[in-house]
PDB file of C-alpha atoms in Angstrom:
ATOM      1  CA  UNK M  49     113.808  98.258  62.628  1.00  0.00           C
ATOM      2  CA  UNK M  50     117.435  99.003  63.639  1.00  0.00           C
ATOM      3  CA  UNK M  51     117.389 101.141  66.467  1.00  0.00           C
ATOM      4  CA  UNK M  52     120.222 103.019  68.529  1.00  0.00           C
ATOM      5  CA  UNK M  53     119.055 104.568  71.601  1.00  0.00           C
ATOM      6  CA  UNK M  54     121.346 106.966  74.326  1.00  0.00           C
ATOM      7  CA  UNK M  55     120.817 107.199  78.160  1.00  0.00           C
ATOM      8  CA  UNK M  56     120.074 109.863  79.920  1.00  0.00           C
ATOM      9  CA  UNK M  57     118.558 112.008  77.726  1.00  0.00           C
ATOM     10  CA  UNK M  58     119.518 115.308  79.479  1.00  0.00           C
ATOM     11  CA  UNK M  59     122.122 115.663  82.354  1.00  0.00           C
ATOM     12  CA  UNK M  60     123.007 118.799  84.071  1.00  0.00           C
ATOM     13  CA  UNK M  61     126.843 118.909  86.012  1.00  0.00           C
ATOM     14  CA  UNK M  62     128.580 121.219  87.541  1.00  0.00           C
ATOM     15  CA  UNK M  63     131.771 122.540  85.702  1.00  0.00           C
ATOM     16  CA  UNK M  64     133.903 120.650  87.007  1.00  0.00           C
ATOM     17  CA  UNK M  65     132.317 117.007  87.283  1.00  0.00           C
ATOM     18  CA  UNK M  66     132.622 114.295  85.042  1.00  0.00           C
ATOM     19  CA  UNK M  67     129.730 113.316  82.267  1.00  0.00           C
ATOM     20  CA  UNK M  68     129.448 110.130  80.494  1.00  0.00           C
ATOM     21  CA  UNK M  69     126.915 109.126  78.018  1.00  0.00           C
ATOM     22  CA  UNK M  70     126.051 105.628  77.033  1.00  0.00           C
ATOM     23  CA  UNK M  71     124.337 104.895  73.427  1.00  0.00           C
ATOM     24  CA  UNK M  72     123.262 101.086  72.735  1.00  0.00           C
ATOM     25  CA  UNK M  73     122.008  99.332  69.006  1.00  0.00           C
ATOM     26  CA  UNK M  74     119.486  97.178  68.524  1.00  0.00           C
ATOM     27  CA  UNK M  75     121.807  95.014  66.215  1.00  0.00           C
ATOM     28  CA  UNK M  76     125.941  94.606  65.695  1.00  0.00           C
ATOM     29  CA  UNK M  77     127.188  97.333  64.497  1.00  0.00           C
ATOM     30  CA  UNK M  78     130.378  97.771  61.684  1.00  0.00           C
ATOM     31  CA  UNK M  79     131.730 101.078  63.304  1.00  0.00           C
ATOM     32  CA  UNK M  80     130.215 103.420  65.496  1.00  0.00           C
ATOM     33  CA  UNK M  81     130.876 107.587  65.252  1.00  0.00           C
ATOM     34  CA  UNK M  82     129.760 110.224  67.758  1.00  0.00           C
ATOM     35  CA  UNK M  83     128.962 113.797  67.180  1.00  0.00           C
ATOM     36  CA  UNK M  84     128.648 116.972  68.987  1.00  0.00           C
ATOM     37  CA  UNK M  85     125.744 119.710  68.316  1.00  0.00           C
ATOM     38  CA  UNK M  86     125.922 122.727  69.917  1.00  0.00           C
ATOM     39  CA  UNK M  87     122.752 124.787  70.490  1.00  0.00           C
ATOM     40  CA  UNK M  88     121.788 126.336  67.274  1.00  0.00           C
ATOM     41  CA  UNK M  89     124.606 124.489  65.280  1.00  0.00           C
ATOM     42  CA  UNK M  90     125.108 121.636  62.962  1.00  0.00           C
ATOM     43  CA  UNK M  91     126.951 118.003  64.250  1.00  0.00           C
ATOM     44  CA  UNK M  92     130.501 118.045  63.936  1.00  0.00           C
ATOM     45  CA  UNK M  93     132.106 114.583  63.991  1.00  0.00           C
ATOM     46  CA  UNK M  94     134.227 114.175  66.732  1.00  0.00           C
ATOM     47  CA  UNK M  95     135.550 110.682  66.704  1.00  0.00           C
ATOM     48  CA  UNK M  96     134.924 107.051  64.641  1.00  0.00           C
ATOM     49  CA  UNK M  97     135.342 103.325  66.746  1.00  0.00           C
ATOM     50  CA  UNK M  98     135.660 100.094  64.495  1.00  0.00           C
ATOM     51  CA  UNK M  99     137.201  97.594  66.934  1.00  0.00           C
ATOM     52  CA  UNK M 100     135.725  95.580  69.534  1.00  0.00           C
ATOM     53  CA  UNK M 101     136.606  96.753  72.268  1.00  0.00           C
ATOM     54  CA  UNK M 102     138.544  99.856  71.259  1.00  0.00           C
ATOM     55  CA  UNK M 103     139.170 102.633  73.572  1.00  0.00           C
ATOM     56  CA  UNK M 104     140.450 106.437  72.153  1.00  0.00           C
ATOM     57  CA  UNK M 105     141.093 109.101  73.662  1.00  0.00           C
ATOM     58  CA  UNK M 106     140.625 113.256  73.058  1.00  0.00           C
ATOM     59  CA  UNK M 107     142.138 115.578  75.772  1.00  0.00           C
ATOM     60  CA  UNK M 108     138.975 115.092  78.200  1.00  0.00           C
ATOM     61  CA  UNK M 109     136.808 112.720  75.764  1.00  0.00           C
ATOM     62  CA  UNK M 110     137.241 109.239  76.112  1.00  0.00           C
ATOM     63  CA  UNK M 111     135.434 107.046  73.825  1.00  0.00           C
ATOM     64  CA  UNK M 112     135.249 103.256  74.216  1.00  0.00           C
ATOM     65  CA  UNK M 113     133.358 100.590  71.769  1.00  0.00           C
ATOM     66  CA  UNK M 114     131.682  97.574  73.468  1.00  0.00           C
ATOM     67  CA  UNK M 115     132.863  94.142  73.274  1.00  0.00           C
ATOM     68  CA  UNK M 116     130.023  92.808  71.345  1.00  0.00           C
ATOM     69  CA  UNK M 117     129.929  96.045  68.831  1.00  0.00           C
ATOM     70  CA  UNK M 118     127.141  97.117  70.013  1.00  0.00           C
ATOM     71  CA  UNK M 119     127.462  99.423  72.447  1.00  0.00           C
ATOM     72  CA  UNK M 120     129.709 102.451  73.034  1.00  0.00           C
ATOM     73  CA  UNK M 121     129.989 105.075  75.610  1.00  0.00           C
ATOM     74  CA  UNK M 122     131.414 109.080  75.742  1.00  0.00           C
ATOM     75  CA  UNK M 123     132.985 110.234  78.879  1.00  0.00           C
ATOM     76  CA  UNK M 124     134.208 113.607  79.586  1.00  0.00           C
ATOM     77  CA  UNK M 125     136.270 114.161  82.363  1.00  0.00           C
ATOM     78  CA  UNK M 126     136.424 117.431  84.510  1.00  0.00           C
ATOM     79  CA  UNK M 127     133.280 119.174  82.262  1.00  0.00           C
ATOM     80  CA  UNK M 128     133.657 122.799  81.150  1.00  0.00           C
ATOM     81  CA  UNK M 129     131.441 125.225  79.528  1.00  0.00           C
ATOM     82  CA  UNK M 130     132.251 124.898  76.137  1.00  0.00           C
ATOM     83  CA  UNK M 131     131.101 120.992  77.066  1.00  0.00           C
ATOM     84  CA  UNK M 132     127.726 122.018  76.427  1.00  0.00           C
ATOM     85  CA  UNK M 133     125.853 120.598  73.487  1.00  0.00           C
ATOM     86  CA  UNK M 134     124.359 117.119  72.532  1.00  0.00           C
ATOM     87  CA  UNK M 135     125.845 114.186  72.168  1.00  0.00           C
ATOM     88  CA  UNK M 136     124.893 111.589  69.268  1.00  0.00           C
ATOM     89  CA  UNK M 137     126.301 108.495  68.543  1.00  0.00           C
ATOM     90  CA  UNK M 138     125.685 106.852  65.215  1.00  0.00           C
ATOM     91  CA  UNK M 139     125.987 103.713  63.539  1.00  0.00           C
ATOM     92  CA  UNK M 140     125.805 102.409  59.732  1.00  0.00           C
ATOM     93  CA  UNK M 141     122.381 100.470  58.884  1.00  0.00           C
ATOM     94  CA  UNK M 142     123.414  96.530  58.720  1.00  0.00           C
ATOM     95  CA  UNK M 143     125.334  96.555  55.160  1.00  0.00           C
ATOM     96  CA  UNK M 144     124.942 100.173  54.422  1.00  0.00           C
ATOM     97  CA  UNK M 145     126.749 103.565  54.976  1.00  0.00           C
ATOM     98  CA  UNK M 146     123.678 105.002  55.523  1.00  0.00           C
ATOM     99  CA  UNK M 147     124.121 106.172  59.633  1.00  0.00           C
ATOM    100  CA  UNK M 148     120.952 105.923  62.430  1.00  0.00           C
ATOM    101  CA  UNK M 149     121.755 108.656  64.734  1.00  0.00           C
ATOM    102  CA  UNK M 150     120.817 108.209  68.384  1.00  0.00           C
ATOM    103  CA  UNK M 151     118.420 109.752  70.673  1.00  0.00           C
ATOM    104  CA  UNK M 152     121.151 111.939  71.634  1.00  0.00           C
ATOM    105  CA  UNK M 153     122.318 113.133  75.433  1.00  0.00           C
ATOM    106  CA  UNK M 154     121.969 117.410  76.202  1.00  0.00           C
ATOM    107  CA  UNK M 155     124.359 117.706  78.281  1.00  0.00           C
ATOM    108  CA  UNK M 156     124.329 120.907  80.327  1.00  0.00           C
ATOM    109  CA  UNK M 157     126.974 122.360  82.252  1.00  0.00           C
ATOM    110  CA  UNK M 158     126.670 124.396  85.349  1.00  0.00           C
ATOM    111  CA  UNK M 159     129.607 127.053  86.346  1.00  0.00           C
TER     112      UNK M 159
ATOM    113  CA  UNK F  85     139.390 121.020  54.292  1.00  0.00           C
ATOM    114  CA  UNK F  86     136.073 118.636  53.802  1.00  0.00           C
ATOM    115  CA  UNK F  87     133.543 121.799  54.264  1.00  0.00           C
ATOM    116  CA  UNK F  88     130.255 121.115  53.176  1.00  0.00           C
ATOM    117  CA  UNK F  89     127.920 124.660  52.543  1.00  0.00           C
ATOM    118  CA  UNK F  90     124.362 125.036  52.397  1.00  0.00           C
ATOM    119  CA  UNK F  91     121.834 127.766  51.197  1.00  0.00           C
ATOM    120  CA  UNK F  92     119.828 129.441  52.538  1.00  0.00           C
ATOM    121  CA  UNK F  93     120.629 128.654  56.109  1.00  0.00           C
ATOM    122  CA  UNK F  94     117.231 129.809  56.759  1.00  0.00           C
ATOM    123  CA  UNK F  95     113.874 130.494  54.749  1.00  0.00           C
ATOM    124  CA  UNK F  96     110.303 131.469  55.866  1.00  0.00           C
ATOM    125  CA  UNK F  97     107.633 130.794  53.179  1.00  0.00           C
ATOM    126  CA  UNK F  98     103.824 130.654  52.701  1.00  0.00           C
ATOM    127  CA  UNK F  99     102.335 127.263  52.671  1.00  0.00           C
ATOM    128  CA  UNK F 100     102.031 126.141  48.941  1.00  0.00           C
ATOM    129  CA  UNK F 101     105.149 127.361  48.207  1.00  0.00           C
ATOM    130  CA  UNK F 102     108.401 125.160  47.134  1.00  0.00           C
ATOM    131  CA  UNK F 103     111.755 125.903  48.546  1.00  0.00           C
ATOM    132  CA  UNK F 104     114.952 124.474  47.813  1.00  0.00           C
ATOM    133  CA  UNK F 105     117.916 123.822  49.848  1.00  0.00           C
ATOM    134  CA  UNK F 106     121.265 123.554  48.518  1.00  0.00           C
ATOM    135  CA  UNK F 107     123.765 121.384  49.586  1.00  0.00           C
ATOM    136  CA  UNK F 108     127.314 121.930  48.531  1.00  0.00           C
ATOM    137  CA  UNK F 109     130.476 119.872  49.547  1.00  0.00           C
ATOM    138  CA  UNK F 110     133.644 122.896  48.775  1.00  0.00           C
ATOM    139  CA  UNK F 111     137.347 120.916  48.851  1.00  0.00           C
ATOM    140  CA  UNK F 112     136.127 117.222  47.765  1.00  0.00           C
ATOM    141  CA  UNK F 113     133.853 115.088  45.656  1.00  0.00           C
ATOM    142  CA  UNK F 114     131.199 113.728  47.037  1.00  0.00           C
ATOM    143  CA  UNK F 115     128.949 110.814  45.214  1.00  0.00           C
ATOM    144  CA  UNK F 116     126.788 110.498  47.916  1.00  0.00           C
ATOM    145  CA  UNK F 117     125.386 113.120  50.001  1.00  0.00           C
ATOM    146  CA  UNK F 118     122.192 112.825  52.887  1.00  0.00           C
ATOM    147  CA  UNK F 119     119.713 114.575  54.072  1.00  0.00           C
ATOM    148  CA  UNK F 120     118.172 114.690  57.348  1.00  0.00           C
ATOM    149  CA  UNK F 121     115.674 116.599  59.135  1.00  0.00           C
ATOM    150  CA  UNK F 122     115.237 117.206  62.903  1.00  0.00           C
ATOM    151  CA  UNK F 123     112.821 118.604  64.614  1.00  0.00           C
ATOM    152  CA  UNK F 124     113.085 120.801  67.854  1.00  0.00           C
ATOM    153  CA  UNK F 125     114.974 118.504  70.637  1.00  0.00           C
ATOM    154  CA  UNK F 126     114.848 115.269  68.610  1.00  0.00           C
ATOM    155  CA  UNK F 127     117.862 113.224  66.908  1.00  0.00           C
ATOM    156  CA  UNK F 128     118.464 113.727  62.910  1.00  0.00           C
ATOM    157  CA  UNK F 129     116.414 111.753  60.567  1.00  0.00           C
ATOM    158  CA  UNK F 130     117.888 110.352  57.641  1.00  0.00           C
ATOM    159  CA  UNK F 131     115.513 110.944  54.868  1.00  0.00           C
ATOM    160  CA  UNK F 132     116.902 109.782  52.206  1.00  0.00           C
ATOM    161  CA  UNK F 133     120.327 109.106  50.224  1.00  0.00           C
ATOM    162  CA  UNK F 134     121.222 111.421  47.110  1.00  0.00           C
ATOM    163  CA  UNK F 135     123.378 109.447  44.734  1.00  0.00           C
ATOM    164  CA  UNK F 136     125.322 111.661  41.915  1.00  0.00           C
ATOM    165  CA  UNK F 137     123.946 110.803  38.919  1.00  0.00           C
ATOM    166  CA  UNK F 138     120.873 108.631  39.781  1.00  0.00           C
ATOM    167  CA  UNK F 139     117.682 108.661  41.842  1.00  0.00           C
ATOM    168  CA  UNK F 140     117.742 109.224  45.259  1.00  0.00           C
ATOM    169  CA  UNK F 141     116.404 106.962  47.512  1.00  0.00           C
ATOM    170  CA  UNK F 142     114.013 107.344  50.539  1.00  0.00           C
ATOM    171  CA  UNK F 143     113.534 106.313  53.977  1.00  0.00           C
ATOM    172  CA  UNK F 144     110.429 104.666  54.265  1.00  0.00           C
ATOM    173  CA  UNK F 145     107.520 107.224  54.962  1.00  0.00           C
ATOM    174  CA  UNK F 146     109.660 110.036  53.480  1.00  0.00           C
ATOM    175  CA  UNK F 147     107.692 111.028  50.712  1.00  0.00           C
ATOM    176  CA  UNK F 148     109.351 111.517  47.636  1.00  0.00           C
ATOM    177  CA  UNK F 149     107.267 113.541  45.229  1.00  0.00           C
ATOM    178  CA  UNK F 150     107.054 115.954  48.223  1.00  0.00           C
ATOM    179  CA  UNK F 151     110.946 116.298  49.074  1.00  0.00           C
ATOM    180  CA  UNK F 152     112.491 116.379  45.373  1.00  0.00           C
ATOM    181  CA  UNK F 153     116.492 115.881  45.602  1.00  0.00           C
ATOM    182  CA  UNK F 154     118.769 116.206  42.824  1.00  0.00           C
ATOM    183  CA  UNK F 155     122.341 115.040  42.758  1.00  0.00           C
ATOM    184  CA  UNK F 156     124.050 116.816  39.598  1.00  0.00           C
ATOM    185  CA  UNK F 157     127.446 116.754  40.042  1.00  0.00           C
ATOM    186  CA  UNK F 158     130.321 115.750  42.638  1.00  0.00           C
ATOM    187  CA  UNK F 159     129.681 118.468  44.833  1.00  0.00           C
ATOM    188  CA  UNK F 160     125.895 119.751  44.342  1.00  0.00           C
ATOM    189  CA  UNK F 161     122.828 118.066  45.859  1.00  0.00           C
ATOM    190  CA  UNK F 162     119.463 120.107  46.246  1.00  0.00           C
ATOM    191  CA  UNK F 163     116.040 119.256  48.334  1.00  0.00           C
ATOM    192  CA  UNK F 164     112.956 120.939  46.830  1.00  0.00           C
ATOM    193  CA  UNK F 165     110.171 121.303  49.710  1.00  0.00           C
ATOM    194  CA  UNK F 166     106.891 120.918  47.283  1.00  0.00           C
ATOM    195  CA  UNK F 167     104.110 122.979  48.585  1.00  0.00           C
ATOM    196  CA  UNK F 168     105.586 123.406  51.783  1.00  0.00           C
ATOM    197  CA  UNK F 169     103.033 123.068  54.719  1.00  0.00           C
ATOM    198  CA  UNK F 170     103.164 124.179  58.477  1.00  0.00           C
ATOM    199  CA  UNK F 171     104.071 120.594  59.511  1.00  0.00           C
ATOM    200  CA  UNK F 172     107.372 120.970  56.873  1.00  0.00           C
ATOM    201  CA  UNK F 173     109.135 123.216  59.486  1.00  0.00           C
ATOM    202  CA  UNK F 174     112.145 122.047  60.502  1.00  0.00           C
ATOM    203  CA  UNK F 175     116.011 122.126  60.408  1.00  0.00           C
ATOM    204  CA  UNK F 176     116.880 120.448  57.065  1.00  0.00           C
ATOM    205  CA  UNK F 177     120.672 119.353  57.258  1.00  0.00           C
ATOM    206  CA  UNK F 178     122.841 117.198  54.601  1.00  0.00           C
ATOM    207  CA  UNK F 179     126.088 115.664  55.152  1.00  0.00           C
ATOM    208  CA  UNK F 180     128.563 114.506  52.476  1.00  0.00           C
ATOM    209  CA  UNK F 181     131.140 111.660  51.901  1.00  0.00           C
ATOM    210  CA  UNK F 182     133.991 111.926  50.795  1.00  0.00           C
ATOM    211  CA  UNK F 183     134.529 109.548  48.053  1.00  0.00           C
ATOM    212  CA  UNK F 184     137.892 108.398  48.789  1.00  0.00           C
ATOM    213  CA  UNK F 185     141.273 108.863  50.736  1.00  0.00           C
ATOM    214  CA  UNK F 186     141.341 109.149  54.599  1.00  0.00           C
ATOM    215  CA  UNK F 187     137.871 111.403  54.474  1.00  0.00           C
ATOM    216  CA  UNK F 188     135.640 108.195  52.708  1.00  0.00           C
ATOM    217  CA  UNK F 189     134.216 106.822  55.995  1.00  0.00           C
ATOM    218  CA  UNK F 190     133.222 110.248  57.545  1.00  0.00           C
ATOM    219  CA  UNK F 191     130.534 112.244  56.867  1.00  0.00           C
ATOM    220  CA  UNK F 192     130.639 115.754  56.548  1.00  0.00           C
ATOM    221  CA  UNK F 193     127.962 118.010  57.950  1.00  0.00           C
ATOM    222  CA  UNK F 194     126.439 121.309  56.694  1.00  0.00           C
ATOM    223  CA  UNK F 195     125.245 124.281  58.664  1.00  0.00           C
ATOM    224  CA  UNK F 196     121.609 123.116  57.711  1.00  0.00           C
ATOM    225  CA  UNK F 197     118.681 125.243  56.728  1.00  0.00           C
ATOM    226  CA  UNK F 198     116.145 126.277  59.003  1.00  0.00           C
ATOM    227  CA  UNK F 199     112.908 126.100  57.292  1.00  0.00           C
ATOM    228  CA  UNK F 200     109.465 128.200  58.685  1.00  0.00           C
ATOM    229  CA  UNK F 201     105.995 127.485  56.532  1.00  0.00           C
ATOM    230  CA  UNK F 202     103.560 130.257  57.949  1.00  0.00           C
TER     231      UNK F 202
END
């Protein structure tokens, strides 16, 4: 079945250092969203990508959506604290709105 | 606005018992809501699609006379745990979308509902 999988699985920086997390589907995806879960907490969408291609940006987040649609990375410049949380991208199921969330990326920060 | 509410946000219950979670989208209409489990350090698990006014439908292996969901109106979904067992405990968490307007393509997470069978 459709998978989407995220690399690494846990990373520990120091405050300070950069962080980038890298999720990759199984199959083409429409759009792809990522999400942020803090420890004890619920996701909260941060950001959707629909164009090949497409880079946006979010004060430190930069999110950019592969060529081929099916691949997308998260990069966080100059990490903080309130960084800290996991990561999951998600995409739609091929001809669905139903979403496959990633493995996710626990990102730890150090201060 | 697009707040989505659930209740309880936790529950601890004998196994046997049923428990249901509600799922409530607060500033917008929802016709379809999800629900998703995860358990401790894993990703969500989408299992299984709550349509208003119809029968839900289930990820394969999801078992649906064990996880009843009822969709009754725009903004109400609820997921009965039937004779809950050990193995049921989790964090139980819907999302709705919106069904129109600049919110349709997002979904919108609740707090979820952390669930303990003793």
């Amino acid at each position: 079945g459709q998978q989407v999988m995220q690399i690494p699985q846990y990373q520990h920086v120091q405050e300070g250092e950069d962080f980038t997390t890298y999720c990759n589907s199984s199959t083409t995806l429409s759009n792809i969203q990522w999400y942020k879960q803090r420890p004890g907490g619920h996701p909260v969408f941060l950001i959707q990508l629909v164009k090949s291609g497409e880079v946006k940006k979010q004060k430190r987040l930069t999110f950019q959506f592969g060529e081929a649609k099916k691949n997308s990375s998260l990069h966080i410049t100059a990490t903080q604290t309130t960084d800290v949380g996991t990561y999951f991208c998600a995409g739609p199921r091929t001809g669905t709105y139903k979403y496959i969330f990633g493995t996710g990326t626990r990102l730890k920060v150090l201060a | 606005g697009a707040v989505v509410s659930q209740h309880p946000s936790r529950v601890i219950c004998k196994s046997g018992t049923s428990v249901k979670i509600e799922c409530r989208s607060l500033d917008f209409q929802a016709t379809t809501m999800f629900w998703y489990r995860q358990f401790p350090k894993q990703s969500l698990m989408l299992m299984a699609t709550s349509n208003e006014g119809s029968k839900a439908t289930y990820e394969q292996g999801v078992e649906k006379d064990k996880f009843l969901i009822n969709h009754a109106s725009l903004t109400l979904s609820t997921l009965t745990v039937t004779s809950a067992h050990p193995e049921d405990s989790s964090f139980y968490i819907c999302s709705a979308r919106a069904m129109a307007g600049e919110l349709r393509e997002t979904q919108y997470f609740g707090p979820g509902t952390r669930l303990l069978v003793l």
